[in-house]
């Protein structure tokens, strides 16, 4: 059966509606332009009337009679004077037009004297880097004007630059990391130290945009994040860097914050993580945050080389297989983890060959978290034992196929003690605390697009997942709940996330024996 075409009014209705709206909008704009003088005068009359009412209300009652007589006398004189009413109407309209004018302060068309001086100093500082003697029409020259090179700029209330657009000549080697680093270092020093700047290089358009970044929030406490199995929140970053937000609780209110989500499991391209930082930078806080999230879906083995007992709150909890601080315990736990990885691989391989799904005991994630494993290196050498890091070879190499994830955190002074396997197979990287550009490039594999600052709060740093961009990172506050310096709110937040304690096997009550008389009576 052939379909009948739609009526003309339905097929062209949307176009007619759009055209009608455009005509109505044009008519409204034209009417506003034509009636603008009348609108101004009407606004002025309202203001004059309001001023008259306020003046009448402020006048004492004993003086209102003489005031009325004075006003009446003025009206009578104006009425008797030739052309008086006409002049009075003209004067009233002029006063109303003056009172009804738009009093919105006009935006400044340019910087003030101090801002112009700051921009000129920036221009002069960039001249040696953006100029060449062979250039017949140099964009940068000593004594030149900054207006051609800085098309957009913005200042804060204290007169410091918050954003700046810079044009530079095409022959500048913006493709070389060293040349770009020199410009970024110069702009950081001239625009003001102590702040983080984001540099966006447009090589095609020979354009550089410098933006001052707002500090990342440091008041995010540990909590349950809305994530899927296999997703771990490392921390939070700038809203322009990720396309996802998480609802977080701040006391009684909620806010959406962009997270840095690390995906693990069989389909992950970066199944293991390495975190580096100085003492007190927050690497242990990061490991505690990862542990509390991992315990929702898997089992955890924790090896602490520092011996500070920062993971004592996890001892004896459901899902925590071991918390080891000594060399012997660390070797035993890591040897079991390597054996378990091999067992999972063999079981999964046999199931595939038989055409069956993988066994259930190979699907539950197993996490191996090591805090400062380099501390065991001299102890193992003194006792003639194996380095615990050598036992990570199998979990690191085959852990993704066996649902085994390895997380290693260490300090800068022990970076040379990390094994080659840890450096090679940990493709998710985190750097916390103050770090130089060379240190960031060595761990992250590339420099960040922002300038690191010297003074940062605990848990503040950078993260890079595989070959992705380098992101700013703020780890959620997950302190040791047994630490006396921890606030009550943060301590309670961590305690609420801890699993319940595991009941020991010898503490389980055996069922009471049933008397033989009762058994005989029941059978009869």
Short mmCIF file of C-alpha atoms in Angstrom, two decimals:
data_model
loop_
_atom_site.label_atom_id
_atom_site.label_comp_id
_atom_site.label_asym_id
_atom_site.label_seq_id
_atom_site.Cartn_x
_atom_site.Cartn_y
_atom_site.Cartn_z
CA UNK A 1 0.00 0.00 0.00
CA UNK A 2 1.49 3.31 -1.08
CA UNK A 3 2.10 5.88 1.65
CA UNK A 4 0.26 9.16 1.29
CA UNK A 5 2.41 12.29 1.57
CA UNK A 6 2.03 14.47 4.61
CA UNK A 7 -0.03 17.64 4.33
CA UNK A 8 1.87 20.71 3.31
CA UNK A 9 1.25 22.42 6.62
CA UNK A 10 2.91 19.50 8.47
CA UNK A 11 5.86 19.06 6.12
CA UNK A 12 6.79 22.75 6.12
CA UNK A 13 5.56 23.64 9.60
CA UNK A 14 8.96 23.63 11.28
CA UNK A 15 10.48 25.90 8.65
CA UNK A 16 7.57 28.33 8.93
CA UNK A 17 7.85 28.38 12.71
CA UNK A 18 11.57 29.10 12.54
CA UNK A 19 10.98 31.85 9.98
CA UNK A 20 8.23 33.34 12.14
CA UNK A 21 10.49 33.37 15.18
CA UNK A 22 13.23 35.10 13.21
CA UNK A 23 10.79 37.73 11.95
CA UNK A 24 9.45 38.31 15.46
CA UNK A 25 12.98 38.64 16.84
CA UNK A 26 13.92 41.13 14.10
CA UNK A 27 10.76 43.13 14.71
CA UNK A 28 11.45 43.26 18.46
CA UNK A 29 15.01 44.49 17.89
CA UNK A 30 13.82 47.15 15.42
CA UNK A 31 11.06 48.30 17.78
CA UNK A 32 13.57 48.59 20.60
CA UNK A 33 15.86 50.75 18.45
CA UNK A 34 12.98 53.01 17.38
CA UNK A 35 11.44 53.35 20.82
CA UNK A 36 14.73 53.71 22.66
CA UNK A 37 14.26 57.51 23.32
CA UNK A 38 10.75 56.91 24.63
CA UNK A 39 11.96 54.08 26.83
CA UNK A 40 14.74 56.30 28.22
CA UNK A 41 12.36 59.16 28.97
CA UNK A 42 9.83 56.84 30.62
CA UNK A 43 12.56 55.35 32.79
CA UNK A 44 13.68 58.86 33.76
CA UNK A 45 10.14 59.94 34.66
CA UNK A 46 9.81 56.93 36.94
CA UNK A 47 13.08 57.81 38.65
CA UNK A 48 12.06 61.46 39.06
CA UNK A 49 8.70 60.41 40.51
CA UNK A 50 10.41 58.03 42.90
CA UNK A 51 12.81 60.80 43.97
CA UNK A 52 9.85 63.15 44.53
CA UNK A 53 8.06 60.58 46.71
CA UNK A 54 11.20 60.01 48.77
CA UNK A 55 11.64 63.78 49.21
CA UNK A 56 8.00 64.16 50.29
CA UNK A 57 8.32 61.26 52.76
CA UNK A 58 11.51 62.75 54.24
CA UNK A 59 9.92 66.22 54.70
CA UNK A 60 8.56 66.84 58.24
CA UNK A 61 4.80 67.24 58.50
CA UNK A 62 5.01 70.82 59.79
CA UNK A 63 6.93 71.85 56.63
CA UNK A 64 4.77 70.14 54.05
CA UNK A 65 2.29 73.06 53.84
CA UNK A 66 4.92 75.69 52.92
CA UNK A 67 6.42 73.22 50.44
CA UNK A 68 3.06 72.78 48.70
CA UNK A 69 2.61 76.57 48.58
CA UNK A 70 6.08 76.97 47.03
CA UNK A 71 5.37 74.34 44.36
CA UNK A 72 2.00 75.91 43.53
CA UNK A 73 3.61 79.33 43.20
CA UNK A 74 6.22 78.00 40.78
CA UNK A 75 3.52 76.32 38.67
CA UNK A 76 1.50 79.57 38.57
CA UNK A 77 4.52 81.64 37.52
CA UNK A 78 5.40 79.12 34.79
CA UNK A 79 1.82 79.19 33.51
CA UNK A 80 1.78 83.02 33.31
CA UNK A 81 5.19 83.41 31.63
CA UNK A 82 5.03 83.43 27.79
CA UNK A 83 6.02 79.99 26.44
CA UNK A 84 6.35 78.88 30.08
CA UNK A 85 4.47 75.54 29.80
CA UNK A 86 6.42 74.64 26.66
CA UNK A 87 9.75 75.42 28.31
CA UNK A 88 8.68 73.49 31.41
CA UNK A 89 7.80 70.42 29.34
CA UNK A 90 11.13 70.63 27.47
CA UNK A 91 13.04 70.96 30.75
CA UNK A 92 11.14 68.02 32.26
CA UNK A 93 11.84 65.83 29.21
CA UNK A 94 15.53 66.76 29.31
CA UNK A 95 15.77 65.94 33.02
CA UNK A 96 13.93 62.66 32.46
CA UNK A 97 16.27 61.76 29.57
CA UNK A 98 19.27 62.50 31.75
CA UNK A 99 17.93 60.47 34.65
CA UNK A 100 16.87 57.57 32.41
CA UNK A 101 20.22 57.08 30.70
CA UNK A 102 21.98 53.72 30.95
CA UNK A 103 24.23 53.94 33.97
CA UNK A 104 26.04 50.65 33.44
CA UNK A 105 29.75 51.37 33.67
CA UNK A 106 31.44 50.85 30.34
CA UNK A 107 34.04 48.13 30.17
CA UNK A 108 37.62 49.27 30.09
CA UNK A 109 38.91 49.30 26.56
CA UNK A 110 42.46 48.60 27.60
CA UNK A 111 44.74 47.88 30.54
CA UNK A 112 45.60 50.50 33.08
CA UNK A 113 49.10 51.87 33.52
CA UNK A 114 50.39 49.12 35.82
CA UNK A 115 48.91 46.34 33.66
CA UNK A 116 50.35 47.88 30.50
CA UNK A 117 53.75 48.07 32.18
CA UNK A 118 53.54 44.38 33.13
CA UNK A 119 52.62 43.40 29.57
CA UNK A 120 55.46 45.53 28.18
CA UNK A 121 57.96 43.84 30.52
CA UNK A 122 56.73 40.43 29.35
CA UNK A 123 57.14 41.55 25.75
CA UNK A 124 60.70 42.73 26.34
CA UNK A 125 61.56 39.45 28.08
CA UNK A 126 60.34 37.44 25.07
CA UNK A 127 62.26 39.47 22.50
CA UNK A 128 65.53 37.45 22.69
CA UNK A 129 63.60 34.19 22.15
CA UNK A 130 61.12 35.27 19.47
CA UNK A 131 63.33 37.52 17.31
CA UNK A 132 65.96 36.94 14.63
CA UNK A 133 68.38 39.34 13.01
CA UNK A 134 67.38 38.14 9.51
CA UNK A 135 63.69 38.95 9.99
CA UNK A 136 62.84 42.02 7.81
CA UNK A 137 59.60 42.71 9.75
CA UNK A 138 60.19 41.35 13.23
CA UNK A 139 57.17 40.72 15.42
CA UNK A 140 59.37 41.11 18.49
CA UNK A 141 61.95 43.88 18.69
CA UNK A 142 63.54 45.92 21.44
CA UNK A 143 61.43 49.00 22.03
CA UNK A 144 58.47 47.50 20.14
CA UNK A 145 54.81 47.49 21.13
CA UNK A 146 53.12 44.57 22.86
CA UNK A 147 49.65 45.18 21.30
CA UNK A 148 50.46 43.13 18.18
CA UNK A 149 51.73 40.11 20.11
CA UNK A 150 49.22 39.87 22.99
CA UNK A 151 45.74 39.85 21.39
CA UNK A 152 43.97 38.74 24.60
CA UNK A 153 44.80 39.05 28.28
CA UNK A 154 43.11 39.05 31.66
CA UNK A 155 44.12 40.20 35.15
CA UNK A 156 42.86 39.41 38.63
CA UNK A 157 42.01 41.89 41.38
CA UNK A 158 45.62 42.15 42.51
CA UNK A 159 46.88 43.03 39.01
CA UNK A 160 48.46 39.64 38.26
CA UNK A 161 47.95 37.94 34.91
CA UNK A 162 45.40 35.12 34.91
CA UNK A 163 45.33 34.39 31.16
CA UNK A 164 47.37 35.55 28.19
CA UNK A 165 47.31 34.83 24.46
CA UNK A 166 50.70 35.15 22.74
CA UNK A 167 51.52 35.29 19.04
CA UNK A 168 55.00 34.22 18.02
CA UNK A 169 56.83 34.07 14.66
CA UNK A 170 56.62 30.98 12.50
CA UNK A 171 60.35 30.32 12.59
CA UNK A 172 60.33 29.69 16.33
CA UNK A 173 61.15 26.02 16.99
CA UNK A 174 57.97 25.22 18.92
CA UNK A 175 58.35 21.53 18.04
CA UNK A 176 61.40 21.17 20.25
CA UNK A 177 60.77 20.42 23.91
CA UNK A 178 63.78 22.41 25.09
CA UNK A 179 62.69 25.57 23.28
CA UNK A 180 59.18 25.32 24.65
CA UNK A 181 60.51 24.66 28.16
CA UNK A 182 62.56 27.86 28.05
CA UNK A 183 59.51 29.93 27.14
CA UNK A 184 57.37 28.27 29.81
CA UNK A 185 60.04 28.84 32.47
CA UNK A 186 60.38 32.50 31.48
CA UNK A 187 56.63 33.13 31.54
CA UNK A 188 56.32 31.42 34.92
CA UNK A 189 58.98 33.66 36.39
CA UNK A 190 57.67 36.90 34.87
CA UNK A 191 53.94 36.29 35.37
CA UNK A 192 54.35 35.30 39.02
CA UNK A 193 55.73 32.29 40.83
CA UNK A 194 53.80 30.12 43.24
CA UNK A 195 50.98 29.39 40.76
CA UNK A 196 50.39 26.61 38.26
CA UNK A 197 50.18 27.62 34.60
CA UNK A 198 48.72 25.65 31.74
CA UNK A 199 50.42 26.12 28.35
CA UNK A 200 48.46 25.30 25.19
CA UNK A 201 50.71 25.42 22.10
CA UNK A 202 49.07 25.78 18.70
CA UNK A 203 51.89 24.96 16.30
CA UNK A 204 49.75 25.46 13.20
CA UNK A 205 48.60 28.95 14.15
CA UNK A 206 51.81 30.02 15.95
CA UNK A 207 49.75 30.78 19.02
CA UNK A 208 50.37 30.12 22.73
CA UNK A 209 47.69 30.39 25.42
CA UNK A 210 48.79 30.70 29.04
CA UNK A 211 46.18 30.12 31.75
CA UNK A 212 46.51 30.18 35.53
CA UNK A 213 44.98 27.00 36.98
CA UNK A 214 42.85 27.06 40.10
CA UNK A 215 44.05 24.86 42.98
CA UNK A 216 42.58 21.37 43.08
CA UNK A 217 40.24 20.68 46.02
CA UNK A 218 42.00 19.18 49.03
CA UNK A 219 38.90 18.64 51.19
CA UNK A 220 37.74 15.45 49.42
CA UNK A 221 37.59 12.67 52.01
CA UNK A 222 37.59 8.93 51.41
CA UNK A 223 34.15 7.64 50.40
CA UNK A 224 32.38 5.16 48.13
CA UNK A 225 32.81 6.30 44.55
CA UNK A 226 30.26 5.55 41.85
CA UNK A 227 32.41 3.27 39.70
CA UNK A 228 32.05 -0.05 37.90
CA UNK A 229 34.02 -3.20 38.78
CA UNK A 230 37.56 -2.83 37.46
CA UNK A 231 37.58 0.97 37.86
CA UNK A 232 39.70 2.67 40.52
CA UNK A 233 39.66 6.38 41.29
CA UNK A 234 43.22 7.58 41.75
CA UNK A 235 42.18 11.14 42.50
CA UNK A 236 40.68 14.22 40.92
CA UNK A 237 41.84 16.62 38.23
CA UNK A 238 40.81 19.65 36.18
CA UNK A 239 37.36 19.63 34.54
CA UNK A 240 38.84 20.40 31.12
CA UNK A 241 41.03 17.28 31.09
CA UNK A 242 38.43 14.52 31.45
CA UNK A 243 34.90 14.03 30.17
CA UNK A 244 33.46 12.42 33.28
CA UNK A 245 32.38 13.58 36.72
CA UNK A 246 31.55 11.75 39.95
CA UNK A 247 29.03 12.86 42.58
CA UNK A 248 30.90 13.37 45.84
CA UNK A 249 29.66 14.12 49.33
CA UNK A 250 30.95 17.18 51.19
CA UNK A 251 29.26 16.96 54.56
CA UNK A 252 25.61 17.61 53.75
CA UNK A 253 26.10 18.81 50.17
CA UNK A 254 27.11 17.09 46.96
CA UNK A 255 29.32 18.23 44.12
CA UNK A 256 30.38 16.74 40.80
CA UNK A 257 34.17 16.49 40.50
CA UNK A 258 36.17 15.18 37.49
CA UNK A 259 38.09 12.02 38.47
CA UNK A 260 41.18 10.24 37.21
CA UNK A 261 39.89 6.68 36.69
CA UNK A 262 42.34 3.81 36.33
CA UNK A 263 40.92 0.67 34.67
CA UNK A 264 42.34 -2.74 35.52
CA UNK A 265 41.48 -6.27 34.51
CA UNK A 266 41.82 -8.45 31.43
CA UNK A 267 41.08 -5.65 28.95
CA UNK A 268 43.27 -3.05 30.59
CA UNK A 269 46.24 -1.68 28.67
CA UNK A 270 47.97 -0.50 31.85
CA UNK A 271 47.20 -3.20 34.48
CA UNK A 272 49.92 -2.24 37.00
CA UNK A 273 50.81 1.08 38.68
CA UNK A 274 53.95 2.75 40.02
CA UNK A 275 53.77 5.74 42.39
CA UNK A 276 56.80 7.85 43.33
CA UNK A 277 57.16 10.71 45.78
CA UNK A 278 59.05 12.22 48.66
CA UNK A 279 58.37 11.31 52.32
CA UNK A 280 55.07 12.84 53.34
CA UNK A 281 53.90 13.40 49.76
CA UNK A 282 50.94 11.01 50.07
CA UNK A 283 52.01 7.75 48.41
CA UNK A 284 50.79 5.72 51.40
CA UNK A 285 47.52 7.64 51.28
CA UNK A 286 47.17 6.67 47.63
CA UNK A 287 47.75 2.99 48.45
CA UNK A 288 45.17 3.08 51.25
CA UNK A 289 42.64 4.69 48.92
CA UNK A 290 43.28 2.03 46.26
CA UNK A 291 43.04 -0.74 48.87
CA UNK A 292 39.66 0.40 50.19
CA UNK A 293 38.31 0.47 46.64
CA UNK A 294 39.87 -2.88 45.70
CA UNK A 295 38.30 -4.63 48.71
CA UNK A 296 34.82 -4.09 47.27
CA UNK A 297 35.39 -6.71 44.56
CA UNK A 298 38.66 -8.54 45.28
CA UNK A 299 41.35 -9.73 47.69
CA UNK A 300 44.41 -7.77 48.78
CA UNK A 301 47.97 -8.63 49.83
CA UNK A 302 49.87 -5.73 51.42
CA UNK A 303 53.64 -5.62 51.87
CA UNK A 304 55.01 -2.63 53.77
CA UNK A 305 58.72 -2.03 53.68
CA UNK A 306 58.76 1.12 55.79
CA UNK A 307 57.75 -0.68 58.96
CA UNK A 308 55.62 2.23 60.19
CA UNK A 309 52.43 0.20 60.62
CA UNK A 310 50.29 2.50 58.48
CA UNK A 311 48.20 -0.45 57.27
CA UNK A 312 47.46 -1.97 60.68
CA UNK A 313 43.81 -0.97 60.34
CA UNK A 314 43.46 -3.52 57.54
CA UNK A 315 44.78 -6.49 59.50
CA UNK A 316 42.17 -9.20 60.01
CA UNK A 317 39.62 -7.67 57.64
CA UNK A 318 37.56 -9.55 55.07
CA UNK A 319 39.43 -9.73 51.77
CA UNK A 320 42.82 -8.81 53.28
CA UNK A 321 44.89 -11.95 52.84
CA UNK A 322 48.05 -10.61 54.50
CA UNK A 323 49.65 -7.42 55.85
CA UNK A 324 53.40 -8.05 56.07
CA UNK A 325 56.07 -5.70 57.44
CA UNK A 326 59.01 -8.11 57.80
CA UNK A 327 61.30 -9.63 55.22
CA UNK A 328 60.28 -13.24 55.88
CA UNK A 329 56.58 -12.48 55.68
CA UNK A 330 57.03 -10.38 52.56
CA UNK A 331 58.91 -13.18 50.80
CA UNK A 332 56.31 -15.75 51.80
CA UNK A 333 53.38 -13.59 50.68
CA UNK A 334 54.94 -12.65 47.35
CA UNK A 335 55.96 -16.25 46.68
CA UNK A 336 52.37 -17.32 47.28
CA UNK A 337 51.16 -14.53 44.97
CA UNK A 338 53.46 -15.75 42.19
CA UNK A 339 52.27 -19.33 42.67
CA UNK A 340 48.63 -18.19 42.69
CA UNK A 341 49.18 -16.30 39.45
CA UNK A 342 50.59 -19.40 37.80
CA UNK A 343 47.70 -21.53 39.13
CA UNK A 344 45.15 -19.10 37.72
CA UNK A 345 46.84 -19.12 34.34
CA UNK A 346 46.91 -22.93 34.19
CA UNK A 347 43.27 -23.24 35.31
CA UNK A 348 42.07 -20.67 32.80
CA UNK A 349 44.09 -22.28 29.99
CA UNK A 350 42.70 -25.73 30.74
CA UNK A 351 39.15 -24.35 30.79
CA UNK A 352 39.63 -22.70 27.41
CA UNK A 353 41.04 -25.88 25.88
CA UNK A 354 37.99 -27.79 27.15
CA UNK A 355 35.62 -25.15 25.81
CA UNK A 356 34.44 -24.05 29.27
CA UNK A 357 34.38 -20.59 30.85
CA UNK A 358 37.19 -19.72 33.28
CA UNK A 359 36.71 -21.05 36.82
CA UNK A 360 35.13 -18.72 39.34
CA UNK A 361 38.21 -18.72 41.58
CA UNK A 362 40.23 -17.15 38.74
CA UNK A 363 37.80 -14.30 38.15
CA UNK A 364 38.02 -12.63 41.57
CA UNK A 365 40.64 -9.84 41.35
CA UNK A 366 43.81 -10.21 43.39
CA UNK A 367 45.71 -7.04 44.35
CA UNK A 368 49.36 -6.99 45.43
CA UNK A 369 50.28 -3.63 47.00
CA UNK A 370 53.87 -2.87 47.98
CA UNK A 371 54.85 0.25 49.91
CA UNK A 372 58.59 0.94 49.74
CA UNK A 373 59.79 -2.50 48.58
CA UNK A 374 63.28 -1.05 48.12
CA UNK A 375 63.69 -1.09 51.92
CA UNK A 376 63.95 -4.88 51.77
CA UNK A 377 66.89 -4.82 49.31
CA UNK A 378 69.70 -4.26 51.88
CA UNK A 379 68.02 -6.58 54.38
CA UNK A 380 67.78 -9.38 51.81
CA UNK A 381 71.41 -8.86 50.78
CA UNK A 382 72.57 -8.98 54.40
CA UNK A 383 70.68 -12.23 55.08
CA UNK A 384 71.64 -13.78 51.75
CA UNK A 385 68.01 -14.00 50.65
CA UNK A 386 66.23 -13.18 47.43
CA UNK A 387 65.07 -9.65 46.69
CA UNK A 388 61.27 -9.57 47.13
CA UNK A 389 60.96 -7.64 43.88
CA UNK A 390 62.26 -10.68 42.01
CA UNK A 391 59.06 -12.51 42.96
CA UNK A 392 57.01 -9.87 41.13
CA UNK A 393 58.23 -11.03 37.72
CA UNK A 394 55.33 -13.46 37.16
CA UNK A 395 52.50 -11.25 38.54
CA UNK A 396 53.76 -8.27 36.56
CA UNK A 397 54.21 -10.14 33.29
CA UNK A 398 51.12 -12.38 33.39
CA UNK A 399 48.95 -10.60 35.94
CA UNK A 400 46.51 -9.08 33.45
CA UNK A 401 45.43 -12.49 32.12
CA UNK A 402 45.06 -13.84 35.68
CA UNK A 403 43.18 -10.82 37.16
CA UNK A 404 46.21 -9.94 39.29
CA UNK A 405 47.13 -6.26 39.74
CA UNK A 406 50.40 -4.98 41.22
CA UNK A 407 50.74 -1.51 42.77
CA UNK A 408 54.19 -0.30 43.87
CA UNK A 409 54.91 2.93 45.78
CA UNK A 410 58.41 4.14 46.62
CA UNK A 411 60.46 7.25 47.29
CA UNK A 412 62.81 9.22 45.09
CA UNK A 413 65.92 8.37 47.11
CA UNK A 414 65.30 4.67 46.44
CA UNK A 415 64.32 4.91 42.79
CA UNK A 416 67.54 3.20 41.67
CA UNK A 417 66.67 0.13 43.76
CA UNK A 418 63.51 -0.61 41.77
CA UNK A 419 63.82 -3.72 39.64
CA UNK A 420 63.66 -3.70 35.86
CA UNK A 421 60.40 -5.65 35.90
CA UNK A 422 58.71 -2.96 38.01
CA UNK A 423 59.91 -0.23 35.67
CA UNK A 424 58.95 -2.13 32.53
CA UNK A 425 55.46 -3.45 33.34
CA UNK A 426 54.00 -0.58 35.39
CA UNK A 427 52.49 1.52 32.61
CA UNK A 428 50.23 3.56 34.90
CA UNK A 429 52.36 6.15 36.69
CA UNK A 430 51.76 8.63 39.52
CA UNK A 431 54.16 11.24 40.92
CA UNK A 432 53.21 12.98 44.16
CA UNK A 433 54.80 15.92 45.92
CA UNK A 434 57.47 18.32 44.66
CA UNK A 435 59.47 17.03 41.70
CA UNK A 436 61.75 18.47 39.07
CA UNK A 437 60.99 18.42 35.38
CA UNK A 438 63.60 15.69 34.83
CA UNK A 439 62.06 13.48 37.52
CA UNK A 440 58.58 13.92 36.06
CA UNK A 441 59.82 13.10 32.57
CA UNK A 442 61.71 10.03 33.82
CA UNK A 443 58.70 8.48 35.58
CA UNK A 444 55.78 9.75 33.50
CA UNK A 445 57.51 9.45 30.15
CA UNK A 446 56.86 13.07 29.23
CA UNK A 447 56.62 16.53 30.75
CA UNK A 448 53.29 17.86 32.07
CA UNK A 449 51.49 20.72 30.35
CA UNK A 450 51.59 22.69 33.59
CA UNK A 451 54.41 24.11 35.66
CA UNK A 452 55.06 22.22 38.92
CA UNK A 453 55.29 24.34 42.05
CA UNK A 454 57.52 23.85 45.07
CA UNK A 455 54.90 23.93 47.82
CA UNK A 456 52.05 21.46 47.31
CA UNK A 457 49.65 19.82 49.78
CA UNK A 458 49.90 16.09 50.54
CA UNK A 459 48.43 13.92 47.82
CA UNK A 460 49.03 16.52 45.10
CA UNK A 461 50.89 15.51 41.94
CA UNK A 462 50.54 14.16 38.41
CA UNK A 463 49.23 10.97 36.83
CA UNK A 464 49.60 9.37 33.42
CA UNK A 465 47.83 6.24 32.25
CA UNK A 466 49.77 4.55 29.49
CA UNK A 467 50.41 6.94 26.63
CA UNK A 468 47.63 9.34 27.65
CA UNK A 469 48.12 12.95 28.68
CA UNK A 470 49.78 13.96 31.93
CA UNK A 471 47.00 15.03 34.31
CA UNK A 472 47.08 17.00 37.52
CA UNK A 473 46.06 14.82 40.44
CA UNK A 474 44.78 15.30 43.98
CA UNK A 475 44.41 12.07 45.96
CA UNK A 476 41.39 11.90 48.30
CA UNK A 477 42.32 12.20 51.96
CA UNK A 478 42.67 8.61 53.25
CA UNK A 479 44.85 8.85 56.39
CA UNK A 480 45.73 6.14 58.86
CA UNK A 481 42.73 6.05 61.24
CA UNK A 482 45.03 4.99 64.11
CA UNK A 483 47.17 8.12 63.72
CA UNK A 484 46.55 10.60 66.55
CA UNK A 485 47.12 13.56 64.21
CA UNK A 486 44.17 12.55 62.01
CA UNK A 487 41.01 14.62 62.33
CA UNK A 488 37.87 12.94 63.63
CA UNK A 489 35.96 13.43 60.37
CA UNK A 490 38.66 11.85 58.20
CA UNK A 491 39.24 9.04 60.71
CA UNK A 492 35.55 8.17 60.74
CA UNK A 493 35.39 8.32 56.92
CA UNK A 494 38.13 5.67 56.66
CA UNK A 495 36.66 3.50 59.42
CA UNK A 496 33.29 3.47 57.67
CA UNK A 497 34.92 2.02 54.54
CA UNK A 498 36.82 -0.79 56.28
CA UNK A 499 35.38 -4.29 55.80
CA UNK A 500 34.21 -6.19 58.84
CA UNK A 501 36.74 -8.26 60.73
CA UNK A 502 37.20 -11.87 59.75
CA UNK A 503 36.08 -14.41 62.36
CA UNK A 504 38.96 -16.78 63.18
CA UNK A 505 38.35 -20.45 62.45
CA UNK A 506 39.04 -21.49 66.06
CA UNK A 507 36.60 -18.88 67.35
CA UNK A 508 33.63 -20.39 65.51
CA UNK A 509 31.22 -22.15 67.82
CA UNK A 510 30.62 -25.80 67.03
CA UNK A 511 27.02 -27.03 67.17
CA UNK A 512 26.07 -28.70 70.46
CA UNK A 513 25.80 -32.55 70.24
CA UNK A 514 22.29 -33.93 70.18
CA UNK A 515 21.50 -36.44 72.97
CA UNK A 516 21.08 -40.07 71.87
CA UNK A 517 17.70 -40.30 73.59
CA UNK A 518 16.35 -37.52 71.43
CA UNK A 519 17.59 -39.23 68.28
CA UNK A 520 15.94 -42.54 69.24
CA UNK A 521 12.67 -40.81 70.12
CA UNK A 522 12.65 -38.96 66.80
CA UNK A 523 13.29 -42.08 64.74
CA UNK A 524 10.64 -44.05 66.56
#
